[in-house]
Amino acid sequence: MDLTLSPAEEEFRDTLRAWIADNHPGKEPEGDEASFAFRRDWQQKLNERGWAGLTWPEEYGGAGATQIEQAILFEEFARSRAPQMANVLGLTMGGPTVIAHGTDEQKARFLSPILSADEMWCQGFSEPESGSDLASLKTRAVLDGDAYVVTGQKVWTTFAHHSKWCMLLARTNAEAPKHRGLTYFLMDMEQPGVEIRPLVQITGEAEFNELFIEEARIPVENVVGGVDNGWRVAITTLMHERAGLAFALQARVQVALGELADELRGTTDPLIRQRFAQVAIEAQVLRLLAFRGLTSTMKGGEPGPEGSLGKWLWADINQALTTLAMDARGPAAQLVDDTWTYRFLRARANSIEGGTTEILKNIVAERVLGLPRA
């Protein structure tokens, strides 16, 4: 793995850096609606430049860029404190899944509005009793003429309140083994059978939601990858989730680490200094691991289970980093409400969202290391 940028990659980085400097939208406003509109406008501007779906094939509206160029974009976004794009789940998970498994008609219908941020996407996988054991989900879909009638409940559905489409996993065959009776649907969120209830987090935000689905209808043409083949399609989505976000997340860790270094400059407490050094070492390992994952994806074409390791380590490192920032302040941390306070509180979810750390460890053990199942 050679981390030296080629002349073409350096040119891309310089062009991107200059463009961000000229077009940076400034500080993200507070409030859910204002923040969402701000990030949507930013994505639309990026899409006009051809950078929203940077690695998507040109035939689907992307730039056909390399994974290394995508990594450069993530690092430049983090370096410049640029906002994330609004349709992050559609860009990193939904779009790549439709490209991999969708029909030509689905690609023509769904991909362009993802890039333009005209239609937001969310992910309907987890349920109240089916989080880590996803294949045990109970949401059912019954064929009724030219549509499936869906009833069930989903939880922890990020950005559902902004979304037009949901990547929904439901059971279509109760007689089949649990992994084989699932189907992957694209569900229209804007229909009477779908109720969205926000889940307020410890930060005061409500980016997660519960979905209550009561006889919602999904046309048969919105089945992705074939009936009862949903588990295979869902794995594609999950691999893209962990691999697609891994580099962006580690890049933001590097920025936060630099900010903490500035705050701790001059600190003489040996324990604080030692803990900071350990986090800095682990953050660099995470960056190198992210590059390794990119190399593997470029060789194989699809992200593999190794992406679970990056997400697991990122959760550990980001929690350690934000905890260190609070501990370094001592008792005064309880009286301050600033960026580090928010980061510390938000980081509590890192080891749960996007796959719990316990499940990710199992994936690494079984699918990467080849260890026997317990």
mmCIF file of C-alpha atoms in Angstrom:
data_model
loop_
_atom_site.group_PDB
_atom_site.id
_atom_site.type_symbol
_atom_site.label_atom_id
_atom_site.label_comp_id
_atom_site.label_asym_id
_atom_site.label_seq_id
_atom_site.Cartn_x
_atom_site.Cartn_y
_atom_site.Cartn_z
ATOM 1 C CA MET A 1 0.000 0.000 0.000
ATOM 2 C CA ASP A 2 1.627 3.216 -1.234
ATOM 3 C CA LEU A 3 0.181 6.318 0.459
ATOM 4 C CA THR A 4 2.034 8.708 -1.843
ATOM 5 C CA LEU A 5 -0.413 10.570 -4.069
ATOM 6 C CA SER A 6 0.116 10.376 -7.804
ATOM 7 C CA PRO A 7 0.413 13.634 -9.802
ATOM 8 C CA ALA A 8 -3.214 13.219 -10.928
ATOM 9 C CA GLU A 9 -4.373 12.698 -7.350
ATOM 10 C CA GLU A 10 -2.424 15.734 -6.167
ATOM 11 C CA GLU A 11 -4.058 17.787 -8.912
ATOM 12 C CA PHE A 12 -7.490 16.554 -7.840
ATOM 13 C CA ARG A 13 -6.729 17.422 -4.191
ATOM 14 C CA ASP A 14 -5.552 20.921 -5.098
ATOM 15 C CA THR A 15 -8.581 21.537 -7.321
ATOM 16 C CA LEU A 16 -10.926 20.277 -4.619
ATOM 17 C CA ARG A 17 -9.210 22.312 -1.899
ATOM 18 C CA ALA A 18 -9.466 25.500 -3.940
ATOM 19 C CA TRP A 19 -13.115 24.840 -4.781
ATOM 20 C CA ILE A 20 -14.023 24.257 -1.131
ATOM 21 C CA ALA A 21 -12.244 27.475 -0.155
ATOM 22 C CA ASP A 22 -14.324 29.395 -2.703
ATOM 23 C CA ASN A 23 -17.624 27.658 -1.935
ATOM 24 C CA HIS A 24 -17.527 26.753 1.757
ATOM 25 C CA PRO A 25 -21.035 27.445 3.129
ATOM 26 C CA GLY A 26 -19.811 28.468 6.581
ATOM 27 C CA LYS A 27 -20.972 27.250 9.960
ATOM 28 C CA GLU A 28 -23.941 24.910 10.025
ATOM 29 C CA PRO A 29 -26.993 26.541 11.624
ATOM 30 C CA GLU A 30 -28.669 25.112 14.713
ATOM 31 C CA GLY A 31 -32.039 23.413 14.574
ATOM 32 C CA ASP A 32 -33.068 20.281 12.685
ATOM 33 C CA GLU A 33 -34.890 21.887 9.767
ATOM 34 C CA ALA A 34 -32.326 24.644 9.241
ATOM 35 C CA SER A 35 -29.442 22.172 9.468
ATOM 36 C CA PHE A 36 -31.095 19.791 7.020
ATOM 37 C CA ALA A 37 -31.788 22.534 4.472
ATOM 38 C CA PHE A 38 -28.196 23.763 4.855
ATOM 39 C CA ARG A 39 -26.736 20.306 4.143
ATOM 40 C CA ARG A 40 -29.129 19.695 1.264
ATOM 41 C CA ASP A 41 -28.086 22.971 -0.397
ATOM 42 C CA TRP A 42 -24.438 21.959 0.075
ATOM 43 C CA GLN A 43 -25.025 18.562 -1.529
ATOM 44 C CA GLN A 44 -26.811 20.133 -4.488
ATOM 45 C CA LYS A 45 -23.859 22.443 -5.044
ATOM 46 C CA LEU A 46 -21.473 19.477 -4.891
ATOM 47 C CA ASN A 47 -23.662 17.525 -7.303
ATOM 48 C CA GLU A 48 -23.608 20.386 -9.795
ATOM 49 C CA ARG A 49 -19.810 20.125 -9.679
ATOM 50 C CA GLY A 50 -20.025 16.329 -10.129
ATOM 51 C CA TRP A 51 -18.729 15.446 -6.679
ATOM 52 C CA ALA A 52 -21.812 14.147 -4.809
ATOM 53 C CA GLY A 53 -21.495 10.602 -6.158
ATOM 54 C CA LEU A 54 -17.791 10.824 -6.787
ATOM 55 C CA THR A 55 -17.115 7.094 -7.233
ATOM 56 C CA TRP A 56 -20.436 6.236 -8.845
ATOM 57 C CA PRO A 57 -20.144 5.193 -12.509
ATOM 58 C CA GLU A 58 -20.592 8.074 -14.935
ATOM 59 C CA GLU A 59 -23.572 6.332 -16.548
ATOM 60 C CA TYR A 60 -25.476 6.754 -13.273
ATOM 61 C CA GLY A 61 -24.576 10.398 -12.724
ATOM 62 C CA GLY A 62 -21.329 9.919 -10.823
ATOM 63 C CA ALA A 63 -17.816 11.026 -11.667
ATOM 64 C CA GLY A 64 -16.331 7.533 -12.035
ATOM 65 C CA ALA A 65 -13.518 8.545 -9.690
ATOM 66 C CA THR A 66 -11.254 6.178 -7.776
ATOM 67 C CA GLN A 67 -11.575 5.181 -4.137
ATOM 68 C CA ILE A 68 -8.394 7.142 -3.419
ATOM 69 C CA GLU A 69 -10.004 10.296 -4.801
ATOM 70 C CA GLN A 70 -13.016 9.613 -2.590
ATOM 71 C CA ALA A 71 -10.658 9.372 0.390
ATOM 72 C CA ILE A 72 -9.078 12.676 -0.588
ATOM 73 C CA LEU A 73 -12.539 14.270 -0.701
ATOM 74 C CA PHE A 74 -13.373 12.990 2.799
ATOM 75 C CA GLU A 75 -10.066 14.250 4.201
ATOM 76 C CA GLU A 76 -10.454 17.664 2.583
ATOM 77 C CA PHE A 77 -13.999 17.954 3.901
ATOM 78 C CA ALA A 78 -12.768 17.148 7.402
ATOM 79 C CA ARG A 79 -9.751 19.471 7.138
ATOM 80 C CA SER A 80 -11.907 22.407 6.046
ATOM 81 C CA ARG A 81 -14.754 21.613 8.485
ATOM 82 C CA ALA A 82 -17.150 21.369 5.552
ATOM 83 C CA PRO A 83 -20.601 19.951 6.397
ATOM 84 C CA GLN A 84 -21.623 16.430 5.476
ATOM 85 C CA MET A 85 -24.074 15.998 2.647
ATOM 86 C CA ALA A 86 -27.752 15.643 3.515
ATOM 87 C CA ASN A 87 -28.456 12.339 1.765
ATOM 88 C CA VAL A 88 -25.592 10.431 3.335
ATOM 89 C CA LEU A 89 -27.473 7.107 3.583
ATOM 90 C CA GLY A 90 -28.630 7.297 -0.009
ATOM 91 C CA LEU A 91 -25.154 8.167 -1.257
ATOM 92 C CA THR A 92 -23.158 5.621 0.731
ATOM 93 C CA MET A 93 -25.664 2.758 1.044
ATOM 94 C CA GLY A 94 -28.834 3.028 -1.014
ATOM 95 C CA GLY A 95 -27.294 4.109 -4.300
ATOM 96 C CA PRO A 96 -24.473 1.548 -4.295
ATOM 97 C CA THR A 97 -26.987 -1.201 -3.424
ATOM 98 C CA VAL A 98 -29.280 -0.261 -6.313
ATOM 99 C CA ILE A 99 -26.264 -0.104 -8.643
ATOM 100 C CA ALA A 100 -25.189 -3.598 -7.516
ATOM 101 C CA HIS A 101 -28.591 -5.348 -7.407
ATOM 102 C CA GLY A 102 -31.207 -3.096 -8.978
ATOM 103 C CA THR A 103 -32.934 -3.426 -12.321
ATOM 104 C CA ASP A 104 -32.298 -0.955 -15.132
ATOM 105 C CA GLU A 105 -35.675 0.610 -14.379
ATOM 106 C CA GLN A 106 -34.775 1.027 -10.692
ATOM 107 C CA LYS A 107 -31.451 2.611 -11.554
ATOM 108 C CA ALA A 108 -33.157 5.060 -13.907
ATOM 109 C CA ARG A 109 -35.820 5.945 -11.324
ATOM 110 C CA PHE A 110 -33.902 6.187 -8.059
ATOM 111 C CA LEU A 111 -30.256 7.127 -8.568
ATOM 112 C CA SER A 112 -30.477 10.667 -9.930
ATOM 113 C CA PRO A 113 -32.719 12.018 -7.109
ATOM 114 C CA ILE A 114 -30.275 10.588 -4.565
ATOM 115 C CA LEU A 115 -27.437 12.622 -6.034
ATOM 116 C CA SER A 116 -29.464 15.809 -6.340
ATOM 117 C CA ALA A 117 -30.816 15.467 -2.770
ATOM 118 C CA ASP A 118 -34.352 15.759 -4.124
ATOM 119 C CA GLU A 119 -35.273 12.479 -2.415
ATOM 120 C CA MET A 120 -33.779 11.470 0.939
ATOM 121 C CA TRP A 121 -33.249 7.859 1.969
ATOM 122 C CA CYS A 122 -33.330 6.021 5.285
ATOM 123 C CA GLN A 123 -32.655 2.429 6.375
ATOM 124 C CA GLY A 124 -35.410 0.220 7.823
ATOM 125 C CA PHE A 125 -33.522 -2.778 9.223
ATOM 126 C CA SER A 126 -33.470 -2.800 13.050
ATOM 127 C CA GLU A 127 -36.569 -3.684 15.054
ATOM 128 C CA PRO A 128 -37.358 -3.579 18.798
ATOM 129 C CA GLU A 129 -36.537 -7.301 19.109
ATOM 130 C CA SER A 130 -34.235 -7.638 16.093
ATOM 131 C CA GLY A 131 -31.205 -5.405 16.321
ATOM 132 C CA SER A 132 -28.039 -7.435 16.485
ATOM 133 C CA ASP A 133 -29.877 -10.572 15.288
ATOM 134 C CA LEU A 134 -31.224 -8.856 12.196
ATOM 135 C CA ALA A 135 -32.394 -12.052 10.490
ATOM 136 C CA SER A 136 -34.982 -12.595 13.260
ATOM 137 C CA LEU A 137 -36.985 -9.539 12.188
ATOM 138 C CA LYS A 138 -40.779 -9.793 12.284
ATOM 139 C CA THR A 139 -41.978 -7.112 9.846
ATOM 140 C CA ARG A 140 -43.941 -9.053 7.268
ATOM 141 C CA ALA A 141 -44.795 -8.402 3.622
ATOM 142 C CA VAL A 142 -47.684 -10.244 1.942
ATOM 143 C CA LEU A 143 -48.243 -10.205 -1.809
ATOM 144 C CA ASP A 144 -51.574 -8.670 -2.802
ATOM 145 C CA GLY A 145 -51.943 -8.398 -6.563
ATOM 146 C CA ASP A 146 -49.224 -6.126 -7.925
ATOM 147 C CA ALA A 147 -48.020 -4.924 -4.516
ATOM 148 C CA TYR A 148 -46.833 -6.179 -1.141
ATOM 149 C CA VAL A 149 -48.749 -5.186 1.970
ATOM 150 C CA VAL A 150 -46.288 -4.505 4.800
ATOM 151 C CA THR A 151 -46.958 -4.444 8.548
ATOM 152 C CA GLY A 152 -44.388 -4.123 11.341
ATOM 153 C CA GLN A 153 -42.169 -1.798 13.317
ATOM 154 C CA LYS A 154 -38.656 -0.442 12.795
ATOM 155 C CA VAL A 155 -36.466 1.494 15.206
ATOM 156 C CA TRP A 156 -33.313 3.662 15.176
ATOM 157 C CA THR A 157 -34.217 4.798 11.654
ATOM 158 C CA THR A 158 -31.826 7.674 10.992
ATOM 159 C CA PHE A 159 -33.289 10.689 9.140
ATOM 160 C CA ALA A 160 -36.625 8.927 8.579
ATOM 161 C CA HIS A 161 -38.400 12.238 9.219
ATOM 162 C CA HIS A 162 -36.675 13.739 6.171
ATOM 163 C CA SER A 163 -36.852 10.693 3.908
ATOM 164 C CA LYS A 164 -38.871 9.862 0.823
ATOM 165 C CA TRP A 165 -37.586 6.275 0.498
ATOM 166 C CA CYS A 166 -36.750 3.561 2.993
ATOM 167 C CA MET A 167 -34.438 0.587 2.383
ATOM 168 C CA LEU A 168 -36.792 -1.867 4.053
ATOM 169 C CA LEU A 169 -36.053 -5.473 4.985
ATOM 170 C CA ALA A 170 -39.190 -7.579 5.586
ATOM 171 C CA ARG A 171 -40.164 -11.238 5.859
ATOM 172 C CA THR A 172 -41.906 -12.637 2.801
ATOM 173 C CA ASN A 173 -41.585 -16.361 3.542
ATOM 174 C CA ALA A 174 -42.343 -17.492 7.084
ATOM 175 C CA GLU A 175 -41.617 -21.133 6.229
ATOM 176 C CA ALA A 176 -38.039 -20.578 5.020
ATOM 177 C CA PRO A 177 -34.981 -20.437 7.309
ATOM 178 C CA LYS A 178 -34.784 -16.969 8.823
ATOM 179 C CA HIS A 179 -31.977 -15.710 6.546
ATOM 180 C CA ARG A 180 -33.704 -16.978 3.401
ATOM 181 C CA GLY A 181 -37.225 -15.662 3.833
ATOM 182 C CA LEU A 182 -36.376 -11.962 3.676
ATOM 183 C CA THR A 183 -36.916 -9.500 0.836
ATOM 184 C CA TYR A 184 -35.362 -6.072 0.297
ATOM 185 C CA PHE A 185 -37.868 -3.353 -0.626
ATOM 186 C CA LEU A 186 -37.795 0.336 -1.466
ATOM 187 C CA MET A 187 -40.746 1.740 0.479
ATOM 188 C CA ASP A 188 -42.348 5.108 -0.173
ATOM 189 C CA MET A 189 -42.434 6.866 3.196
ATOM 190 C CA GLU A 190 -45.101 9.309 2.094
ATOM 191 C CA GLN A 191 -48.200 7.125 2.476
ATOM 192 C CA PRO A 192 -50.908 6.721 5.136
ATOM 193 C CA GLY A 193 -49.600 3.370 6.402
ATOM 194 C CA VAL A 194 -46.278 4.816 7.633
ATOM 195 C CA GLU A 195 -46.039 6.684 10.953
ATOM 196 C CA ILE A 196 -42.759 8.282 12.093
ATOM 197 C CA ARG A 197 -42.051 9.015 15.761
ATOM 198 C CA PRO A 198 -38.826 10.782 16.793
ATOM 199 C CA LEU A 199 -36.447 9.388 19.412
ATOM 200 C CA VAL A 200 -34.835 12.232 21.359
ATOM 201 C CA GLN A 201 -31.168 11.585 22.123
ATOM 202 C CA ILE A 202 -29.064 12.621 25.098
ATOM 203 C CA THR A 203 -27.822 15.563 22.983
ATOM 204 C CA GLY A 204 -31.384 16.865 22.594
ATOM 205 C CA GLU A 205 -31.480 15.966 18.897
ATOM 206 C CA ALA A 206 -33.887 13.531 17.256
ATOM 207 C CA GLU A 207 -32.012 12.162 14.243
ATOM 208 C CA PHE A 208 -33.255 8.639 15.043
ATOM 209 C CA ASN A 209 -36.875 7.539 14.731
ATOM 210 C CA GLU A 210 -39.341 4.722 15.208
ATOM 211 C CA LEU A 211 -41.355 3.568 12.195
ATOM 212 C CA PHE A 212 -44.827 2.081 12.642
ATOM 213 C CA ILE A 213 -45.930 0.403 9.418
ATOM 214 C CA GLU A 214 -49.566 -0.635 9.108
ATOM 215 C CA GLU A 215 -50.561 -2.184 5.788
ATOM 216 C CA ALA A 216 -48.304 0.062 3.749
ATOM 217 C CA ARG A 217 -48.151 -0.902 0.087
ATOM 218 C CA ILE A 218 -44.975 -1.442 -1.927
ATOM 219 C CA PRO A 219 -45.241 -2.151 -5.688
ATOM 220 C CA VAL A 220 -43.612 -5.392 -6.817
ATOM 221 C CA GLU A 221 -41.289 -3.355 -9.036
ATOM 222 C CA ASN A 222 -39.720 -1.945 -5.845
ATOM 223 C CA VAL A 223 -38.271 -5.318 -4.816
ATOM 224 C CA VAL A 224 -34.468 -5.151 -5.070
ATOM 225 C CA GLY A 225 -32.476 -8.293 -5.890
ATOM 226 C CA GLY A 226 -35.395 -10.718 -6.014
ATOM 227 C CA VAL A 227 -37.991 -12.086 -3.608
ATOM 228 C CA ASP A 228 -36.590 -13.992 -0.596
ATOM 229 C CA ASN A 229 -33.068 -12.822 -1.525
ATOM 230 C CA GLY A 230 -33.077 -9.833 0.806
ATOM 231 C CA TRP A 231 -30.343 -11.055 3.130
ATOM 232 C CA ARG A 232 -27.772 -11.040 0.329
ATOM 233 C CA VAL A 233 -28.826 -7.537 -0.735
ATOM 234 C CA ALA A 234 -28.842 -6.318 2.877
ATOM 235 C CA ILE A 235 -25.258 -7.525 3.360
ATOM 236 C CA THR A 236 -24.256 -5.331 0.405
ATOM 237 C CA THR A 237 -25.904 -2.347 2.112
ATOM 238 C CA LEU A 238 -24.191 -3.069 5.440
ATOM 239 C CA MET A 239 -20.763 -3.535 3.853
ATOM 240 C CA HIS A 240 -21.118 -0.213 2.044
ATOM 241 C CA GLU A 241 -22.298 1.426 5.269
ATOM 242 C CA ARG A 242 -19.211 0.399 7.207
ATOM 243 C CA ALA A 243 -16.694 0.825 4.393
ATOM 244 C CA GLY A 244 -18.248 3.962 2.940
ATOM 245 C CA LEU A 245 -18.340 5.825 6.216
ATOM 246 C CA ALA A 246 -15.060 4.481 7.594
ATOM 247 C CA PHE A 247 -12.780 6.918 5.830
ATOM 248 C CA ALA A 248 -15.002 9.931 6.459
ATOM 249 C CA LEU A 249 -15.216 9.094 10.166
ATOM 250 C CA GLN A 250 -11.494 8.534 10.634
ATOM 251 C CA ALA A 251 -10.767 11.819 8.868
ATOM 252 C CA ARG A 252 -12.955 13.648 11.363
ATOM 253 C CA VAL A 253 -11.142 11.887 14.215
ATOM 254 C CA GLN A 254 -7.867 13.312 12.922
ATOM 255 C CA VAL A 255 -9.316 16.843 12.945
ATOM 256 C CA ALA A 256 -10.744 16.449 16.449
ATOM 257 C CA LEU A 257 -7.403 15.062 17.624
ATOM 258 C CA GLY A 258 -5.653 18.189 16.339
ATOM 259 C CA GLU A 259 -8.157 20.406 18.134
ATOM 260 C CA LEU A 260 -7.624 18.536 21.386
ATOM 261 C CA ALA A 261 -3.859 18.817 20.973
ATOM 262 C CA ASP A 262 -4.241 22.598 20.830
ATOM 263 C CA GLU A 263 -6.320 22.584 24.023
ATOM 264 C CA LEU A 264 -3.865 20.359 25.865
ATOM 265 C CA ARG A 265 -0.751 22.229 24.781
ATOM 266 C CA GLY A 266 1.303 22.957 27.877
ATOM 267 C CA THR A 267 -0.400 20.270 29.969
ATOM 268 C CA THR A 268 2.051 18.661 32.382
ATOM 269 C CA ASP A 269 -0.206 15.938 33.780
ATOM 270 C CA PRO A 270 1.647 12.740 32.781
ATOM 271 C CA LEU A 271 -1.513 10.611 32.687
ATOM 272 C CA ILE A 272 -3.307 13.014 30.347
ATOM 273 C CA ARG A 273 -0.258 13.201 28.115
ATOM 274 C CA GLN A 274 0.067 9.416 28.041
ATOM 275 C CA ARG A 275 -3.600 8.930 27.208
ATOM 276 C CA PHE A 276 -3.414 11.509 24.440
ATOM 277 C CA ALA A 277 -0.369 9.769 22.948
ATOM 278 C CA GLN A 278 -2.181 6.433 23.000
ATOM 279 C CA VAL A 279 -5.260 7.880 21.250
ATOM 280 C CA ALA A 280 -3.035 9.586 18.672
ATOM 281 C CA ILE A 281 -1.276 6.282 17.912
ATOM 282 C CA GLU A 282 -4.566 4.441 17.567
ATOM 283 C CA ALA A 283 -5.988 7.186 15.337
ATOM 284 C CA GLN A 284 -3.051 6.785 12.972
ATOM 285 C CA VAL A 285 -3.583 3.019 12.925
ATOM 286 C CA LEU A 286 -7.238 3.683 12.069
ATOM 287 C CA ARG A 287 -6.201 5.918 9.164
ATOM 288 C CA LEU A 288 -3.832 3.291 7.775
ATOM 289 C CA LEU A 289 -6.525 0.643 8.188
ATOM 290 C CA ALA A 290 -8.954 2.826 6.236
ATOM 291 C CA PHE A 291 -6.435 3.095 3.392
ATOM 292 C CA ARG A 292 -5.976 -0.670 3.483
ATOM 293 C CA GLY A 293 -9.726 -1.098 3.160
ATOM 294 C CA LEU A 294 -9.763 1.218 0.155
ATOM 295 C CA THR A 295 -7.007 -0.814 -1.481
ATOM 296 C CA SER A 296 -8.957 -4.027 -0.913
ATOM 297 C CA THR A 297 -12.128 -2.529 -2.369
ATOM 298 C CA MET A 298 -10.279 -1.233 -5.414
ATOM 299 C CA LYS A 299 -8.917 -4.723 -6.050
ATOM 300 C CA GLY A 300 -12.145 -6.628 -5.435
ATOM 301 C CA GLY A 301 -14.759 -4.109 -6.543
ATOM 302 C CA GLU A 302 -16.923 -4.524 -3.432
ATOM 303 C CA PRO A 303 -16.182 -3.787 0.236
ATOM 304 C CA GLY A 304 -15.646 -6.867 2.384
ATOM 305 C CA PRO A 305 -16.208 -7.775 6.025
ATOM 306 C CA GLU A 306 -12.934 -6.038 6.951
ATOM 307 C CA GLY A 307 -14.926 -2.800 7.084
ATOM 308 C CA SER A 308 -16.395 -3.995 10.363
ATOM 309 C CA LEU A 309 -12.956 -3.675 11.978
ATOM 310 C CA GLY A 310 -12.673 -0.016 10.985
ATOM 311 C CA LYS A 311 -16.081 0.858 12.381
ATOM 312 C CA TRP A 312 -15.356 -1.028 15.633
ATOM 313 C CA LEU A 313 -12.010 0.735 16.151
ATOM 314 C CA TRP A 314 -13.448 4.133 15.228
ATOM 315 C CA ALA A 315 -16.099 3.772 17.927
ATOM 316 C CA ASP A 316 -13.486 2.880 20.549
ATOM 317 C CA ILE A 317 -11.129 5.684 19.516
ATOM 318 C CA ASN A 318 -13.759 8.406 19.241
ATOM 319 C CA GLN A 319 -15.180 7.519 22.641
ATOM 320 C CA ALA A 320 -11.694 7.503 24.168
ATOM 321 C CA LEU A 321 -10.884 10.843 22.523
ATOM 322 C CA THR A 322 -14.023 12.619 23.719
ATOM 323 C CA THR A 323 -13.721 11.130 27.209
ATOM 324 C CA LEU A 324 -10.130 12.360 27.406
ATOM 325 C CA ALA A 325 -11.233 15.858 26.432
ATOM 326 C CA MET A 326 -13.725 15.906 29.300
ATOM 327 C CA ASP A 327 -11.347 14.333 31.823
ATOM 328 C CA ALA A 328 -8.644 16.865 30.980
ATOM 329 C CA ARG A 329 -10.979 19.637 32.115
ATOM 330 C CA GLY A 330 -11.516 18.029 35.495
ATOM 331 C CA PRO A 331 -14.575 19.045 37.525
ATOM 332 C CA ALA A 332 -15.040 22.115 35.309
ATOM 333 C CA ALA A 333 -16.263 19.826 32.524
ATOM 334 C CA GLN A 334 -19.601 19.570 34.332
ATOM 335 C CA LEU A 335 -20.103 23.324 34.020
ATOM 336 C CA VAL A 336 -19.212 23.736 30.345
ATOM 337 C CA ASP A 337 -21.536 23.181 27.399
ATOM 338 C CA ASP A 338 -19.591 23.460 24.164
ATOM 339 C CA THR A 339 -18.454 21.419 21.148
ATOM 340 C CA TRP A 340 -16.589 18.881 23.284
ATOM 341 C CA THR A 341 -19.628 18.413 25.521
ATOM 342 C CA TYR A 342 -21.722 17.607 22.460
ATOM 343 C CA ARG A 343 -19.076 15.273 21.030
ATOM 344 C CA PHE A 344 -18.768 13.417 24.332
ATOM 345 C CA LEU A 345 -22.516 12.865 24.611
ATOM 346 C CA ARG A 346 -22.985 11.966 20.945
ATOM 347 C CA ALA A 347 -20.083 9.480 21.046
ATOM 348 C CA ARG A 348 -22.007 7.264 23.475
ATOM 349 C CA ALA A 349 -23.962 5.938 20.488
ATOM 350 C CA ASN A 350 -20.872 5.099 18.412
ATOM 351 C CA SER A 351 -20.572 1.548 19.730
ATOM 352 C CA ILE A 352 -24.256 0.852 18.990
ATOM 353 C CA GLU A 353 -25.125 2.579 15.699
ATOM 354 C CA GLY A 354 -24.078 1.034 12.409
ATOM 355 C CA GLY A 355 -23.658 -2.364 14.065
ATOM 356 C CA THR A 356 -22.867 -2.931 17.740
ATOM 357 C CA THR A 357 -19.257 -3.465 18.666
ATOM 358 C CA GLU A 358 -20.089 -6.973 19.924
ATOM 359 C CA ILE A 359 -21.557 -7.989 16.563
ATOM 360 C CA LEU A 360 -18.677 -6.396 14.669
ATOM 361 C CA LYS A 361 -16.221 -8.429 16.742
ATOM 362 C CA ASN A 362 -18.085 -11.593 15.754
ATOM 363 C CA ILE A 363 -17.948 -10.625 12.077
ATOM 364 C CA VAL A 364 -14.209 -9.973 12.266
ATOM 365 C CA ALA A 365 -13.620 -13.231 14.156
ATOM 366 C CA GLU A 366 -15.681 -15.438 11.844
ATOM 367 C CA ARG A 367 -15.463 -13.788 8.418
ATOM 368 C CA VAL A 368 -12.031 -12.152 8.527
ATOM 369 C CA LEU A 369 -9.999 -14.394 10.827
ATOM 370 C CA GLY A 370 -11.911 -17.588 10.041
ATOM 371 C CA LEU A 371 -12.361 -18.541 13.692
ATOM 372 C CA PRO A 372 -15.008 -21.184 14.517
ATOM 373 C CA ARG A 373 -18.435 -20.065 15.652
ATOM 374 C CA ALA A 374 -18.986 -20.377 19.377
#
